[in-house]
mmCIF file of C-alpha atoms in Angstrom:
data_model
loop_
_atom_site.group_PDB
_atom_site.id
_atom_site.type_symbol
_atom_site.label_atom_id
_atom_site.label_comp_id
_atom_site.label_asym_id
_atom_site.label_seq_id
_atom_site.Cartn_x
_atom_site.Cartn_y
_atom_site.Cartn_z
ATOM 1 C CA UNK A 1 32.979 48.490 -4.420
ATOM 2 C CA UNK A 2 30.484 49.327 -7.167
ATOM 3 C CA UNK A 3 26.813 48.830 -7.814
ATOM 4 C CA UNK A 4 26.210 49.824 -11.414
ATOM 5 C CA UNK A 5 24.964 46.737 -13.305
ATOM 6 C CA UNK A 6 22.733 47.017 -16.356
ATOM 7 C CA UNK A 7 21.001 50.384 -16.303
ATOM 8 C CA UNK A 8 21.904 53.549 -18.209
ATOM 9 C CA UNK A 9 22.398 56.754 -16.226
ATOM 10 C CA UNK A 10 22.114 60.282 -17.641
ATOM 11 C CA UNK A 11 23.333 62.237 -14.652
ATOM 12 C CA UNK A 12 25.440 64.280 -17.049
ATOM 13 C CA UNK A 13 22.185 65.746 -18.339
ATOM 14 C CA UNK A 14 21.305 66.812 -14.814
ATOM 15 C CA UNK A 15 24.714 68.406 -14.410
ATOM 16 C CA UNK A 16 24.138 70.455 -17.545
ATOM 17 C CA UNK A 17 20.708 71.443 -16.293
ATOM 18 C CA UNK A 18 22.054 72.607 -12.932
ATOM 19 C CA UNK A 19 24.679 74.871 -14.476
ATOM 20 C CA UNK A 20 22.534 76.024 -17.413
ATOM 21 C CA UNK A 21 20.964 79.414 -17.869
ATOM 22 C CA UNK A 22 17.406 80.211 -16.865
ATOM 23 C CA UNK A 23 14.688 80.210 -19.502
ATOM 24 C CA UNK A 24 12.150 82.992 -19.946
ATOM 25 C CA UNK A 25 9.294 82.703 -17.476
ATOM 26 C CA UNK A 26 6.738 81.945 -20.195
ATOM 27 C CA UNK A 27 8.768 78.989 -21.505
ATOM 28 C CA UNK A 28 9.209 77.588 -17.997
ATOM 29 C CA UNK A 29 5.466 77.777 -17.417
ATOM 30 C CA UNK A 30 4.868 75.907 -20.658
ATOM 31 C CA UNK A 31 7.088 72.872 -20.230
ATOM 32 C CA UNK A 32 9.209 73.395 -17.086
ATOM 33 C CA UNK A 33 12.384 73.443 -19.191
ATOM 34 C CA UNK A 34 15.244 75.866 -18.648
ATOM 35 C CA UNK A 35 17.067 77.790 -21.375
ATOM 36 C CA UNK A 36 17.503 75.797 -24.573
ATOM 37 C CA UNK A 37 16.676 72.524 -22.821
ATOM 38 C CA UNK A 38 14.035 70.342 -24.446
ATOM 39 C CA UNK A 39 11.911 67.645 -22.769
ATOM 40 C CA UNK A 40 13.974 64.517 -22.153
ATOM 41 C CA UNK A 41 14.260 61.682 -19.658
ATOM 42 C CA UNK A 42 17.130 62.124 -17.202
ATOM 43 C CA UNK A 43 18.485 60.430 -14.094
ATOM 44 C CA UNK A 44 16.146 57.764 -12.702
ATOM 45 C CA UNK A 45 13.558 58.380 -15.411
ATOM 46 C CA UNK A 46 16.185 57.618 -18.055
ATOM 47 C CA UNK A 47 17.099 54.431 -16.193
ATOM 48 C CA UNK A 48 13.454 53.362 -16.116
ATOM 49 C CA UNK A 49 12.957 54.276 -19.783
ATOM 50 C CA UNK A 50 15.952 52.102 -20.714
ATOM 51 C CA UNK A 51 14.116 49.126 -19.248
ATOM 52 C CA UNK A 52 10.486 49.879 -20.191
ATOM 53 C CA UNK A 53 11.130 51.265 -23.666
ATOM 54 C CA UNK A 54 8.021 52.423 -25.521
ATOM 55 C CA UNK A 55 5.797 51.610 -22.540
ATOM 56 C CA UNK A 56 6.764 55.020 -21.109
ATOM 57 C CA UNK A 57 6.198 56.925 -24.331
ATOM 58 C CA UNK A 58 8.056 60.201 -24.932
ATOM 59 C CA UNK A 59 8.416 63.160 -22.551
ATOM 60 C CA UNK A 60 6.069 66.105 -23.057
ATOM 61 C CA UNK A 61 7.785 68.353 -20.490
ATOM 62 C CA UNK A 62 10.906 68.548 -18.344
ATOM 63 C CA UNK A 63 11.047 66.944 -14.923
ATOM 64 C CA UNK A 64 9.816 69.373 -12.257
ATOM 65 C CA UNK A 65 8.957 69.397 -8.538
ATOM 66 C CA UNK A 66 5.561 68.490 -7.161
ATOM 67 C CA UNK A 67 5.295 71.110 -4.433
ATOM 68 C CA UNK A 68 2.449 69.216 -2.772
ATOM 69 C CA UNK A 69 4.509 66.229 -1.658
ATOM 70 C CA UNK A 70 8.206 66.676 -2.518
ATOM 71 C CA UNK A 71 8.201 64.280 -5.497
ATOM 72 C CA UNK A 72 9.156 65.250 -9.047
ATOM 73 C CA UNK A 73 6.904 64.779 -12.075
ATOM 74 C CA UNK A 74 7.115 64.455 -15.856
ATOM 75 C CA UNK A 75 4.176 63.967 -18.181
ATOM 76 C CA UNK A 76 4.729 61.642 -21.147
ATOM 77 C CA UNK A 77 2.734 60.750 -24.230
ATOM 78 C CA UNK A 78 1.521 57.564 -22.494
ATOM 79 C CA UNK A 79 1.226 58.545 -18.839
ATOM 80 C CA UNK A 80 3.125 60.064 -15.921
ATOM 81 C CA UNK A 81 6.681 59.550 -14.690
ATOM 82 C CA UNK A 82 7.321 60.540 -11.098
ATOM 83 C CA UNK A 83 10.053 60.191 -8.511
ATOM 84 C CA UNK A 84 8.674 58.878 -5.210
ATOM 85 C CA UNK A 85 11.012 60.412 -2.624
ATOM 86 C CA UNK A 86 9.604 58.303 0.222
ATOM 87 C CA UNK A 87 10.579 55.063 -1.550
ATOM 88 C CA UNK A 88 13.526 56.687 -3.374
ATOM 89 C CA UNK A 89 12.402 55.201 -6.704
ATOM 90 C CA UNK A 90 11.576 56.483 -10.190
ATOM 91 C CA UNK A 91 8.150 55.257 -11.278
ATOM 92 C CA UNK A 92 5.807 55.366 -14.255
ATOM 93 C CA UNK A 93 2.062 54.816 -14.496
ATOM 94 C CA UNK A 94 -0.439 54.794 -17.308
ATOM 95 C CA UNK A 95 -3.194 55.377 -14.776
ATOM 96 C CA UNK A 96 -3.707 51.782 -13.661
ATOM 97 C CA UNK A 97 -0.516 49.873 -14.383
ATOM 98 C CA UNK A 98 2.605 50.888 -12.462
ATOM 99 C CA UNK A 99 6.317 50.244 -12.837
ATOM 100 C CA UNK A 100 9.119 51.254 -10.443
ATOM 101 C CA UNK A 101 12.875 50.837 -10.614
ATOM 102 C CA UNK A 102 13.811 49.413 -7.218
ATOM 103 C CA UNK A 103 17.069 48.028 -5.805
ATOM 104 C CA UNK A 104 16.541 44.621 -7.416
ATOM 105 C CA UNK A 105 15.254 45.901 -10.761
ATOM 106 C CA UNK A 106 11.826 46.853 -12.096
ATOM 107 C CA UNK A 107 8.788 46.050 -9.954
ATOM 108 C CA UNK A 108 5.335 46.114 -11.621
ATOM 109 C CA UNK A 109 1.830 46.160 -10.125
ATOM 110 C CA UNK A 110 -1.711 47.272 -10.843
ATOM 111 C CA UNK A 111 -3.948 49.504 -8.753
ATOM 112 C CA UNK A 112 -2.743 52.041 -6.226
ATOM 113 C CA UNK A 113 -0.991 49.871 -3.611
ATOM 114 C CA UNK A 114 2.791 49.798 -4.189
ATOM 115 C CA UNK A 115 4.684 46.694 -2.994
ATOM 116 C CA UNK A 116 6.401 47.051 0.371
ATOM 117 C CA UNK A 117 9.632 45.829 -1.255
ATOM 118 C CA UNK A 118 10.105 49.273 -2.793
ATOM 119 C CA UNK A 119 10.794 50.680 0.656
ATOM 120 C CA UNK A 120 13.548 48.162 1.406
ATOM 121 C CA UNK A 121 17.299 47.897 0.741
ATOM 122 C CA UNK A 122 19.113 50.873 2.214
ATOM 123 C CA UNK A 123 16.687 53.744 1.626
ATOM 124 C CA UNK A 124 18.042 57.270 1.811
ATOM 125 C CA UNK A 125 17.522 58.645 5.336
ATOM 126 C CA UNK A 126 14.777 61.286 5.543
ATOM 127 C CA UNK A 127 17.020 63.572 7.617
ATOM 128 C CA UNK A 128 20.109 64.772 5.770
ATOM 129 C CA UNK A 129 22.459 67.713 6.179
ATOM 130 C CA UNK A 130 23.679 69.936 3.372
ATOM 131 C CA UNK A 131 27.464 70.218 3.705
ATOM 132 C CA UNK A 132 29.268 73.001 1.835
ATOM 133 C CA UNK A 133 32.001 71.393 -0.267
ATOM 134 C CA UNK A 134 33.367 74.460 -2.057
ATOM 135 C CA UNK A 135 32.445 76.560 -5.057
ATOM 136 C CA UNK A 136 29.074 77.393 -3.536
ATOM 137 C CA UNK A 137 28.061 73.721 -3.810
ATOM 138 C CA UNK A 138 26.539 71.644 -1.048
ATOM 139 C CA UNK A 139 26.322 67.868 -0.871
ATOM 140 C CA UNK A 140 23.526 66.217 1.074
ATOM 141 C CA UNK A 141 24.651 63.637 3.592
ATOM 142 C CA UNK A 142 23.491 61.664 6.561
ATOM 143 C CA UNK A 143 24.297 63.797 9.604
ATOM 144 C CA UNK A 144 26.761 61.244 10.992
ATOM 145 C CA UNK A 145 28.888 61.586 7.850
ATOM 146 C CA UNK A 146 29.052 65.379 7.767
ATOM 147 C CA UNK A 147 32.478 65.409 9.433
ATOM 148 C CA UNK A 148 33.827 63.054 6.762
ATOM 149 C CA UNK A 149 32.674 65.360 3.969
ATOM 150 C CA UNK A 150 34.080 68.426 5.709
ATOM 151 C CA UNK A 151 37.424 66.665 6.066
ATOM 152 C CA UNK A 152 37.526 65.583 2.417
ATOM 153 C CA UNK A 153 36.593 69.077 1.235
ATOM 154 C CA UNK A 154 39.993 70.205 2.517
ATOM 155 C CA UNK A 155 41.899 67.741 0.314
ATOM 156 C CA UNK A 156 43.183 68.379 -3.187
ATOM 157 C CA UNK A 157 42.147 64.935 -4.406
ATOM 158 C CA UNK A 158 38.596 64.553 -3.138
ATOM 159 C CA UNK A 159 37.287 68.127 -3.105
ATOM 160 C CA UNK A 160 36.458 68.265 -6.862
ATOM 161 C CA UNK A 161 34.688 64.899 -6.611
ATOM 162 C CA UNK A 162 32.520 66.161 -3.759
ATOM 163 C CA UNK A 163 31.462 69.163 -5.811
ATOM 164 C CA UNK A 164 30.579 67.037 -8.845
ATOM 165 C CA UNK A 165 28.459 64.715 -6.698
ATOM 166 C CA UNK A 166 26.790 67.738 -5.094
ATOM 167 C CA UNK A 167 25.928 69.289 -8.460
ATOM 168 C CA UNK A 168 24.495 65.957 -9.596
ATOM 169 C CA UNK A 169 22.232 65.790 -6.538
ATOM 170 C CA UNK A 170 23.799 62.745 -4.893
ATOM 171 C CA UNK A 171 23.178 61.852 -1.250
ATOM 172 C CA UNK A 172 25.764 60.185 1.012
ATOM 173 C CA UNK A 173 24.569 57.821 3.737
ATOM 174 C CA UNK A 174 25.216 54.619 5.667
ATOM 175 C CA UNK A 175 23.605 51.286 4.808
ATOM 176 C CA UNK A 176 23.706 47.617 5.696
ATOM 177 C CA UNK A 177 26.025 46.154 3.066
ATOM 178 C CA UNK A 178 27.743 42.796 2.712
ATOM 179 C CA UNK A 179 30.785 42.478 4.972
ATOM 180 C CA UNK A 180 33.225 42.594 2.045
ATOM 181 C CA UNK A 181 31.624 45.743 0.570
ATOM 182 C CA UNK A 182 32.839 48.944 2.186
ATOM 183 C CA UNK A 183 30.841 51.189 -0.108
ATOM 184 C CA UNK A 184 28.887 51.413 -3.334
ATOM 185 C CA UNK A 185 27.309 54.018 -5.557
ATOM 186 C CA UNK A 186 23.886 53.708 -7.171
ATOM 187 C CA UNK A 187 23.370 55.969 -10.188
ATOM 188 C CA UNK A 188 19.733 54.933 -10.515
ATOM 189 C CA UNK A 189 19.075 56.190 -6.979
ATOM 190 C CA UNK A 190 21.582 59.042 -6.918
ATOM 191 C CA UNK A 191 23.371 57.998 -3.750
ATOM 192 C CA UNK A 192 26.573 56.647 -2.281
ATOM 193 C CA UNK A 193 26.214 54.086 0.507
ATOM 194 C CA UNK A 194 28.948 53.402 3.060
ATOM 195 C CA UNK A 195 28.877 50.197 5.065
ATOM 196 C CA UNK A 196 27.417 50.838 8.512
ATOM 197 C CA UNK A 197 30.390 49.024 10.042
ATOM 198 C CA UNK A 198 32.466 52.115 9.209
ATOM 199 C CA UNK A 199 30.656 53.954 11.999
ATOM 200 C CA UNK A 200 33.050 52.232 14.417
ATOM 201 C CA UNK A 201 36.135 53.550 12.608
ATOM 202 C CA UNK A 202 37.729 57.006 12.967
ATOM 203 C CA UNK A 203 36.585 59.757 10.624
ATOM 204 C CA UNK A 204 39.937 59.693 8.827
ATOM 205 C CA UNK A 205 39.380 56.052 7.833
ATOM 206 C CA UNK A 206 36.030 56.763 6.201
ATOM 207 C CA UNK A 207 37.572 59.397 3.942
ATOM 208 C CA UNK A 208 39.403 57.132 1.452
ATOM 209 C CA UNK A 209 36.392 54.803 1.162
ATOM 210 C CA UNK A 210 34.086 57.685 0.306
ATOM 211 C CA UNK A 211 36.652 59.167 -2.098
ATOM 212 C CA UNK A 212 36.835 55.798 -3.878
ATOM 213 C CA UNK A 213 33.071 55.780 -4.466
ATOM 214 C CA UNK A 214 32.998 59.455 -5.457
ATOM 215 C CA UNK A 215 35.520 58.691 -8.197
ATOM 216 C CA UNK A 216 33.073 56.120 -9.554
ATOM 217 C CA UNK A 217 30.325 58.757 -9.446
ATOM 218 C CA UNK A 218 32.443 61.209 -11.431
ATOM 219 C CA UNK A 219 33.443 58.587 -13.996
ATOM 220 C CA UNK A 220 29.789 57.601 -14.398
ATOM 221 C CA UNK A 221 28.700 61.189 -14.965
ATOM 222 C CA UNK A 222 31.462 61.772 -17.510
ATOM 223 C CA UNK A 223 30.720 58.645 -19.572
ATOM 224 C CA UNK A 224 28.249 56.106 -18.207
ATOM 225 C CA UNK A 225 28.275 54.079 -21.426
ATOM 226 C CA UNK A 226 32.001 53.432 -21.151
ATOM 227 C CA UNK A 227 31.607 52.074 -17.638
ATOM 228 C CA UNK A 228 29.201 49.452 -18.947
ATOM 229 C CA UNK A 229 32.022 47.904 -21.014
ATOM 230 C CA UNK A 230 34.707 45.640 -19.568
ATOM 231 C CA UNK A 231 37.434 48.129 -20.378
ATOM 232 C CA UNK A 232 35.555 51.055 -18.867
ATOM 233 C CA UNK A 233 34.636 49.069 -15.767
ATOM 234 C CA UNK A 234 38.269 48.155 -15.123
ATOM 235 C CA UNK A 235 39.349 51.730 -15.844
ATOM 236 C CA UNK A 236 37.022 53.205 -13.230
ATOM 237 C CA UNK A 237 38.169 50.650 -10.654
ATOM 238 C CA UNK A 238 41.773 51.630 -11.339
ATOM 239 C CA UNK A 239 40.851 55.313 -11.050
ATOM 240 C CA UNK A 240 39.011 54.696 -7.787
ATOM 241 C CA UNK A 241 41.923 52.903 -6.133
ATOM 242 C CA UNK A 242 44.328 55.643 -7.237
ATOM 243 C CA UNK A 243 41.962 58.213 -5.721
ATOM 244 C CA UNK A 244 41.634 56.167 -2.525
ATOM 245 C CA UNK A 245 45.419 55.942 -2.146
ATOM 246 C CA UNK A 246 46.001 59.616 -2.971
ATOM 247 C CA UNK A 247 43.340 60.699 -0.479
ATOM 248 C CA UNK A 248 44.830 58.493 2.240
ATOM 249 C CA UNK A 249 48.293 59.919 1.577
ATOM 250 C CA UNK A 250 46.938 63.454 1.828
ATOM 251 C CA UNK A 251 45.162 62.719 5.095
ATOM 252 C CA UNK A 252 48.055 61.018 6.873
ATOM 253 C CA UNK A 253 51.059 62.440 5.036
ATOM 254 C CA UNK A 254 53.425 60.757 2.609
ATOM 255 C CA UNK A 255 55.321 59.192 5.521
ATOM 256 C CA UNK A 256 52.477 57.000 6.612
ATOM 257 C CA UNK A 257 51.886 56.307 10.266
ATOM 258 C CA UNK A 258 51.699 52.732 11.570
ATOM 259 C CA UNK A 259 48.297 51.243 10.838
ATOM 260 C CA UNK A 260 45.892 51.376 13.776
ATOM 261 C CA UNK A 261 43.432 48.820 12.351
ATOM 262 C CA UNK A 262 42.775 46.427 9.476
ATOM 263 C CA UNK A 263 41.344 49.153 7.238
ATOM 264 C CA UNK A 264 44.408 51.359 7.605
ATOM 265 C CA UNK A 265 46.633 48.378 6.817
ATOM 266 C CA UNK A 266 44.651 47.935 3.598
ATOM 267 C CA UNK A 267 45.050 51.616 2.707
ATOM 268 C CA UNK A 268 48.803 51.439 3.315
ATOM 269 C CA UNK A 269 49.135 48.282 1.229
ATOM 270 C CA UNK A 270 47.227 49.799 -1.696
ATOM 271 C CA UNK A 271 49.206 53.037 -1.570
ATOM 272 C CA UNK A 272 52.514 51.152 -1.409
ATOM 273 C CA UNK A 273 51.563 48.844 -4.293
ATOM 274 C CA UNK A 274 50.545 51.763 -6.504
ATOM 275 C CA UNK A 275 53.711 53.688 -5.692
ATOM 276 C CA UNK A 276 55.912 50.655 -6.396
ATOM 277 C CA UNK A 277 54.349 49.328 -9.610
ATOM 278 C CA UNK A 278 51.040 50.795 -10.806
ATOM 279 C CA UNK A 279 50.985 48.565 -13.899
ATOM 280 C CA UNK A 280 51.238 45.411 -11.810
ATOM 281 C CA UNK A 281 48.465 46.715 -9.560
ATOM 282 C CA UNK A 282 46.229 47.328 -12.584
ATOM 283 C CA UNK A 283 46.918 43.780 -13.781
ATOM 284 C CA UNK A 284 45.847 42.394 -10.414
ATOM 285 C CA UNK A 285 42.652 44.448 -10.550
ATOM 286 C CA UNK A 286 41.889 42.954 -13.964
ATOM 287 C CA UNK A 287 41.949 39.525 -12.362
ATOM 288 C CA UNK A 288 39.957 40.487 -9.263
ATOM 289 C CA UNK A 289 37.238 42.337 -11.200
ATOM 290 C CA UNK A 290 37.181 40.105 -14.266
ATOM 291 C CA UNK A 291 33.781 38.547 -13.563
ATOM 292 C CA UNK A 292 32.163 41.706 -12.207
ATOM 293 C CA UNK A 293 33.229 43.741 -15.221
ATOM 294 C CA UNK A 294 31.813 41.405 -17.841
ATOM 295 C CA UNK A 295 29.062 43.173 -19.836
ATOM 296 C CA UNK A 296 25.509 41.993 -19.491
#
């Protein structure tokens, strides 16, 4: 239930920025950096830099909003990095050549006409709701999923994960995913996508799926490099299934009710397997995720 692949995320840098102290006004005017922060590539810009290398040059300022259109900008020694919120992609241009990190990897073109493909593959909905998830933090979500976030915010297991995702600027929304994929997280795009088929399930059934993906988000923020190794990949999958089971148990009680559908039967089976023999469950995950967790 992941979508991480080959890019490097620096969402931890964003987290530090969000909780950092404010810089003097003069310093902010100079380079848009806060406090002791220095210009650096973060989030999607860091992902794009990892692919383009020296083509992007080095940052001359910190990422900052473009109040004219809702994008964010960052001047570099070789051009301009900007986040296109309409296509939900980080991009870089040297004035004529363009590169963008889309769902399928980097797309390049010349001139000012971006490929239509950048707008495809589960874009973040333009209309989202900011749901308060505790600690003065809100998490943006598609309106239809607001009740799921509100429910999870009342749980011991998922509430901290919601707040971490909110601080990191993630967005939660539905998307058209493969039938076997209930959810995925995309660090390069800062979102968690739940399979649209979950719209037909009760709110309580969406909770464990979202909690599973939020655990991946937290693990990625804490140490994205580790998750790009086989050991780290398997570790985050184990963490996510533990979180899924714990969230389900909180929502329905330790004496689980009879399953009302196939998804609830899966939740019950996972929770029972983890309670009975967590080591055996981890071994089975190693087999299931062996190919997916291979580096490269």
